[in-house]
Amino acid sequence: MPAMPTSDFLALLVLGTAMSFTPGPNTTLSTALAANLGLRRAMRFCLAVPVGWALMLVLCSAGLGAAIEAQPALRLAIKAVGLGYLLWLAWKLAQATALGQADARRLQVGFWQGVALQFVNIKGWMFALSVTAGWVLTGPVSERLPVVLPTMMAFAFASNFTYALVGALLRGWLAEGRRLAWFNRGMSAVLVMTAVWMGQA
């Protein structure tokens, strides 16, 4: 008997596509990092997102996500830290007006920062909880999780790599005049709007 019915797996693919490829804090940062620093430097963040997501999904499967949902104070603390971090990143990104300026001193988003960002995104916790409830806990966890986990990690990497690739392809065009400054301000505005959206969760 298969670990997951085909209909359930197809539904997971649809959800993964919709949630992973729509703009959000991860994809915005992937685009901005690649546009400013190049695809190679952005890859650390692109790899960090699926690792962070995998850890979050495992923790939710173990019951931590439900515990966070049941504790309003803890939920509020996670939301506050996440919002603060996103707004800080938006401010730093808005300051970068030339290629290479968004370096470690100005926009610090390396591998471990990327992993940590997943844990301060309250929407991410809710999404991980939904996936856990709808696809992991509906059957034997030992059979379902090995299917769901790599699938969601693949979506997390593919979406961020795609956005980073777009950012990298724009580097030559953005290097002219004030284009990069306006691009970074636009990406900064997207992060601010994302923070507002997260704050309403």
PDB file of N, CA and C in Angstrom, residues 61-116:
ATOM      1  N   SER A  61       5.586  18.246  13.211  1.00  0.00           N
ATOM      2  CA  SER A  61       5.155  16.845  13.241  1.00  0.00           C
ATOM      3  C   SER A  61       5.332  16.247  14.630  1.00  0.00           C
ATOM      4  N   ALA A  62       6.292  16.802  15.381  1.00  0.00           N
ATOM      5  CA  ALA A  62       6.534  16.326  16.747  1.00  0.00           C
ATOM      6  C   ALA A  62       5.636  17.027  17.770  1.00  0.00           C
ATOM      7  N   GLY A  63       4.842  18.007  17.307  1.00  0.00           N
ATOM      8  CA  GLY A  63       3.886  18.657  18.211  1.00  0.00           C
ATOM      9  C   GLY A  63       4.226  20.073  18.619  1.00  0.00           C
ATOM     10  N   LEU A  64       5.400  20.596  18.229  1.00  0.00           N
ATOM     11  CA  LEU A  64       5.782  21.935  18.675  1.00  0.00           C
ATOM     12  C   LEU A  64       4.907  23.018  18.056  1.00  0.00           C
ATOM     13  N   GLY A  65       4.531  22.846  16.801  1.00  0.00           N
ATOM     14  CA  GLY A  65       3.688  23.846  16.146  1.00  0.00           C
ATOM     15  C   GLY A  65       2.366  24.038  16.866  1.00  0.00           C
ATOM     16  N   ALA A  66       1.747  22.932  17.293  1.00  0.00           N
ATOM     17  CA  ALA A  66       0.481  23.023  18.019  1.00  0.00           C
ATOM     18  C   ALA A  66       0.675  23.714  19.364  1.00  0.00           C
ATOM     19  N   ALA A  67       1.827  23.466  19.985  1.00  0.00           N
ATOM     20  CA  ALA A  67       2.116  24.105  21.274  1.00  0.00           C
ATOM     21  C   ALA A  67       2.251  25.618  21.104  1.00  0.00           C
ATOM     22  N   ILE A  68       2.879  26.049  20.028  1.00  0.00           N
ATOM     23  CA  ILE A  68       3.018  27.488  19.752  1.00  0.00           C
ATOM     24  C   ILE A  68       1.655  28.106  19.488  1.00  0.00           C
ATOM     25  N   GLU A  69       0.840  27.421  18.726  1.00  0.00           N
ATOM     26  CA  GLU A  69      -0.501  27.916  18.418  1.00  0.00           C
ATOM     27  C   GLU A  69      -1.342  28.065  19.682  1.00  0.00           C
ATOM     28  N   ALA A  70      -1.104  27.191  20.666  1.00  0.00           N
ATOM     29  CA  ALA A  70      -1.886  27.201  21.902  1.00  0.00           C
ATOM     30  C   ALA A  70      -1.387  28.228  22.922  1.00  0.00           C
ATOM     31  N   GLN A  71      -0.227  28.840  22.671  1.00  0.00           N
ATOM     32  CA  GLN A  71       0.346  29.814  23.611  1.00  0.00           C
ATOM     33  C   GLN A  71       0.347  31.203  22.972  1.00  0.00           C
ATOM     34  N   PRO A  72      -0.660  32.033  23.253  1.00  0.00           N
ATOM     35  CA  PRO A  72      -0.738  33.363  22.633  1.00  0.00           C
ATOM     36  C   PRO A  72       0.502  34.225  22.874  1.00  0.00           C
ATOM     37  N   ALA A  73       1.084  34.142  24.062  1.00  0.00           N
ATOM     38  CA  ALA A  73       2.257  34.971  24.373  1.00  0.00           C
ATOM     39  C   ALA A  73       3.450  34.557  23.505  1.00  0.00           C
ATOM     40  N   LEU A  74       3.648  33.260  23.345  1.00  0.00           N
ATOM     41  CA  LEU A  74       4.749  32.757  22.527  1.00  0.00           C
ATOM     42  C   LEU A  74       4.521  33.100  21.062  1.00  0.00           C
ATOM     43  N   ARG A  75       3.303  32.955  20.624  1.00  0.00           N
ATOM     44  CA  ARG A  75       2.941  33.303  19.239  1.00  0.00           C
ATOM     45  C   ARG A  75       3.218  34.777  18.965  1.00  0.00           C
ATOM     46  N   LEU A  76       2.848  35.631  19.930  1.00  0.00           N
ATOM     47  CA  LEU A  76       3.072  37.068  19.793  1.00  0.00           C
ATOM     48  C   LEU A  76       4.565  37.394  19.765  1.00  0.00           C
ATOM     49  N   ALA A  77       5.337  36.694  20.593  1.00  0.00           N
ATOM     50  CA  ALA A  77       6.787  36.936  20.639  1.00  0.00           C
ATOM     51  C   ALA A  77       7.436  36.566  19.311  1.00  0.00           C
ATOM     52  N   ILE A  78       7.052  35.425  18.743  1.00  0.00           N
ATOM     53  CA  ILE A  78       7.595  35.003  17.447  1.00  0.00           C
ATOM     54  C   ILE A  78       7.229  36.021  16.375  1.00  0.00           C
ATOM     55  N   LYS A  79       5.983  36.470  16.409  1.00  0.00           N
ATOM     56  CA  LYS A  79       5.539  37.451  15.424  1.00  0.00           C
ATOM     57  C   LYS A  79       6.325  38.751  15.558  1.00  0.00           C
ATOM     58  N   ALA A  80       6.532  39.215  16.781  1.00  0.00           N
ATOM     59  CA  ALA A  80       7.243  40.475  17.012  1.00  0.00           C
ATOM     60  C   ALA A  80       8.684  40.400  16.517  1.00  0.00           C
ATOM     61  N   VAL A  81       9.361  39.301  16.835  1.00  0.00           N
ATOM     62  CA  VAL A  81      10.746  39.138  16.384  1.00  0.00           C
ATOM     63  C   VAL A  81      10.800  39.071  14.858  1.00  0.00           C
ATOM     64  N   GLY A  82       9.894  38.329  14.265  1.00  0.00           N
ATOM     65  CA  GLY A  82       9.863  38.205  12.814  1.00  0.00           C
ATOM     66  C   GLY A  82       9.609  39.529  12.117  1.00  0.00           C
ATOM     67  N   LEU A  83       8.636  40.284  12.630  1.00  0.00           N
ATOM     68  CA  LEU A  83       8.331  41.587  12.040  1.00  0.00           C
ATOM     69  C   LEU A  83       9.515  42.533  12.183  1.00  0.00           C
ATOM     70  N   GLY A  84      10.117  42.543  13.359  1.00  0.00           N
ATOM     71  CA  GLY A  84      11.263  43.409  13.590  1.00  0.00           C
ATOM     72  C   GLY A  84      12.420  43.086  12.663  1.00  0.00           C
ATOM     73  N   TYR A  85      12.682  41.796  12.460  1.00  0.00           N
ATOM     74  CA  TYR A  85      13.784  41.374  11.595  1.00  0.00           C
ATOM     75  C   TYR A  85      13.521  41.761  10.143  1.00  0.00           C
ATOM     76  N   LEU A  86      12.295  41.545   9.676  1.00  0.00           N
ATOM     77  CA  LEU A  86      11.962  41.895   8.297  1.00  0.00           C
ATOM     78  C   LEU A  86      12.074  43.396   8.063  1.00  0.00           C
ATOM     79  N   LEU A  87      11.611  44.203   9.017  1.00  0.00           N
ATOM     80  CA  LEU A  87      11.698  45.651   8.866  1.00  0.00           C
ATOM     81  C   LEU A  87      13.152  46.118   8.887  1.00  0.00           C
ATOM     82  N   TRP A  88      13.977  45.464   9.705  1.00  0.00           N
ATOM     83  CA  TRP A  88      15.405  45.794   9.737  1.00  0.00           C
ATOM     84  C   TRP A  88      16.058  45.475   8.397  1.00  0.00           C
ATOM     85  N   LEU A  89      15.732  44.302   7.839  1.00  0.00           N
ATOM     86  CA  LEU A  89      16.267  43.929   6.531  1.00  0.00           C
ATOM     87  C   LEU A  89      15.806  44.902   5.454  1.00  0.00           C
ATOM     88  N   ALA A  90      14.543  45.317   5.519  1.00  0.00           N
ATOM     89  CA  ALA A  90      14.011  46.261   4.541  1.00  0.00           C
ATOM     90  C   ALA A  90      14.768  47.585   4.608  1.00  0.00           C
ATOM     91  N   TRP A  91      15.054  48.048   5.815  1.00  0.00           N
ATOM     92  CA  TRP A  91      15.791  49.302   5.990  1.00  0.00           C
ATOM     93  C   TRP A  91      17.213  49.177   5.430  1.00  0.00           C
ATOM     94  N   LYS A  92      17.894  48.079   5.730  1.00  0.00           N
ATOM     95  CA  LYS A  92      19.256  47.885   5.246  1.00  0.00           C
ATOM     96  C   LYS A  92      19.295  47.775   3.727  1.00  0.00           C
ATOM     97  N   LEU A  93      18.323  47.070   3.160  1.00  0.00           N
ATOM     98  CA  LEU A  93      18.287  46.901   1.714  1.00  0.00           C
ATOM     99  C   LEU A  93      18.059  48.234   1.017  1.00  0.00           C
ATOM    100  N   ALA A  94      17.210  49.069   1.600  1.00  0.00           N
ATOM    101  CA  ALA A  94      16.913  50.364   1.002  1.00  0.00           C
ATOM    102  C   ALA A  94      18.135  51.271   0.959  1.00  0.00           C
ATOM    103  N   GLN A  95      19.120  51.000   1.812  1.00  0.00           N
ATOM    104  CA  GLN A  95      20.332  51.824   1.848  1.00  0.00           C
ATOM    105  C   GLN A  95      21.325  51.469   0.744  1.00  0.00           C
ATOM    106  N   ALA A  96      21.211  50.281   0.160  1.00  0.00           N
ATOM    107  CA  ALA A  96      22.164  49.829  -0.861  1.00  0.00           C
ATOM    108  C   ALA A  96      21.790  50.434  -2.205  1.00  0.00           C
ATOM    109  N   THR A  97      22.689  51.232  -2.754  1.00  0.00           N
ATOM    110  CA  THR A  97      22.396  51.915  -4.017  1.00  0.00           C
ATOM    111  C   THR A  97      23.359  51.533  -5.140  1.00  0.00           C
ATOM    112  N   ALA A  98      24.349  50.674  -4.846  1.00  0.00           N
ATOM    113  CA  ALA A  98      25.300  50.239  -5.873  1.00  0.00           C
ATOM    114  C   ALA A  98      25.585  48.759  -5.698  1.00  0.00           C
ATOM    115  N   LEU A  99      25.925  48.080  -6.787  1.00  0.00           N
ATOM    116  CA  LEU A  99      26.205  46.650  -6.729  1.00  0.00           C
ATOM    117  C   LEU A  99      27.307  46.372  -5.723  1.00  0.00           C
ATOM    118  N   GLY A 100      27.073  45.377  -4.856  1.00  0.00           N
ATOM    119  CA  GLY A 100      28.065  44.991  -3.861  1.00  0.00           C
ATOM    120  C   GLY A 100      27.909  45.696  -2.539  1.00  0.00           C
ATOM    121  N   GLN A 101      27.064  46.741  -2.472  1.00  0.00           N
ATOM    122  CA  GLN A 101      26.908  47.456  -1.207  1.00  0.00           C
ATOM    123  C   GLN A 101      26.128  46.650  -0.185  1.00  0.00           C
ATOM    124  N   ALA A 102      25.283  45.728  -0.640  1.00  0.00           N
ATOM    125  CA  ALA A 102      24.484  44.935   0.297  1.00  0.00           C
ATOM    126  C   ALA A 102      25.338  43.796   0.825  1.00  0.00           C
ATOM    127  N   ASP A 103      26.473  44.142   1.428  1.00  0.00           N
ATOM    128  CA  ASP A 103      27.418  43.139   1.909  1.00  0.00           C
ATOM    129  C   ASP A 103      27.081  42.753   3.344  1.00  0.00           C
ATOM    130  N   ALA A 104      27.986  42.030   3.987  1.00  0.00           N
ATOM    131  CA  ALA A 104      27.736  41.528   5.337  1.00  0.00           C
ATOM    132  C   ALA A 104      27.470  42.655   6.323  1.00  0.00           C
ATOM    133  N   ARG A 105      28.060  43.842   6.082  1.00  0.00           N
ATOM    134  CA  ARG A 105      27.852  44.949   7.013  1.00  0.00           C
ATOM    135  C   ARG A 105      26.503  45.611   6.813  1.00  0.00           C
ATOM    136  N   ARG A 106      25.939  45.485   5.617  1.00  0.00           N
ATOM    137  CA  ARG A 106      24.703  46.209   5.318  1.00  0.00           C
ATOM    138  C   ARG A 106      23.482  45.290   5.315  1.00  0.00           C
ATOM    139  N   LEU A 107      23.602  44.111   4.736  1.00  0.00           N
ATOM    140  CA  LEU A 107      22.465  43.193   4.661  1.00  0.00           C
ATOM    141  C   LEU A 107      22.961  41.804   5.030  1.00  0.00           C
ATOM    142  N   GLN A 108      22.898  41.471   6.301  1.00  0.00           N
ATOM    143  CA  GLN A 108      23.448  40.221   6.800  1.00  0.00           C
ATOM    144  C   GLN A 108      22.408  39.115   6.700  1.00  0.00           C
ATOM    145  N   VAL A 109      22.415  38.384   5.615  1.00  0.00           N
ATOM    146  CA  VAL A 109      21.505  37.261   5.432  1.00  0.00           C
ATOM    147  C   VAL A 109      22.310  36.115   4.852  1.00  0.00           C
ATOM    148  N   GLY A 110      23.017  35.390   5.706  1.00  0.00           N
ATOM    149  CA  GLY A 110      23.775  34.230   5.283  1.00  0.00           C
ATOM    150  C   GLY A 110      22.969  32.965   5.482  1.00  0.00           C
ATOM    151  N   PHE A 111      23.657  31.837   5.518  1.00  0.00           N
ATOM    152  CA  PHE A 111      22.978  30.548   5.636  1.00  0.00           C
ATOM    153  C   PHE A 111      22.193  30.439   6.938  1.00  0.00           C
ATOM    154  N   TRP A 112      22.866  30.682   8.067  1.00  0.00           N
ATOM    155  CA  TRP A 112      22.191  30.498   9.353  1.00  0.00           C
ATOM    156  C   TRP A 112      21.125  31.557   9.600  1.00  0.00           C
ATOM    157  N   GLN A 113      21.343  32.764   9.069  1.00  0.00           N
ATOM    158  CA  GLN A 113      20.299  33.782   9.176  1.00  0.00           C
ATOM    159  C   GLN A 113      19.069  33.357   8.379  1.00  0.00           C
ATOM    160  N   GLY A 114      19.310  32.719   7.230  1.00  0.00           N
ATOM    161  CA  GLY A 114      18.204  32.239   6.417  1.00  0.00           C
ATOM    162  C   GLY A 114      17.432  31.129   7.107  1.00  0.00           C
ATOM    163  N   VAL A 115      18.155  30.231   7.770  1.00  0.00           N
ATOM    164  CA  VAL A 115      17.491  29.168   8.536  1.00  0.00           C
ATOM    165  C   VAL A 115      16.665  29.778   9.662  1.00  0.00           C
ATOM    166  N   ALA A 116      17.264  30.721  10.388  1.00  0.00           N
ATOM    167  CA  ALA A 116      16.581  31.339  11.533  1.00  0.00           C
ATOM    168  C   ALA A 116      15.352  32.129  11.096  1.00  0.00           C
TER     169      ALA A 116
END
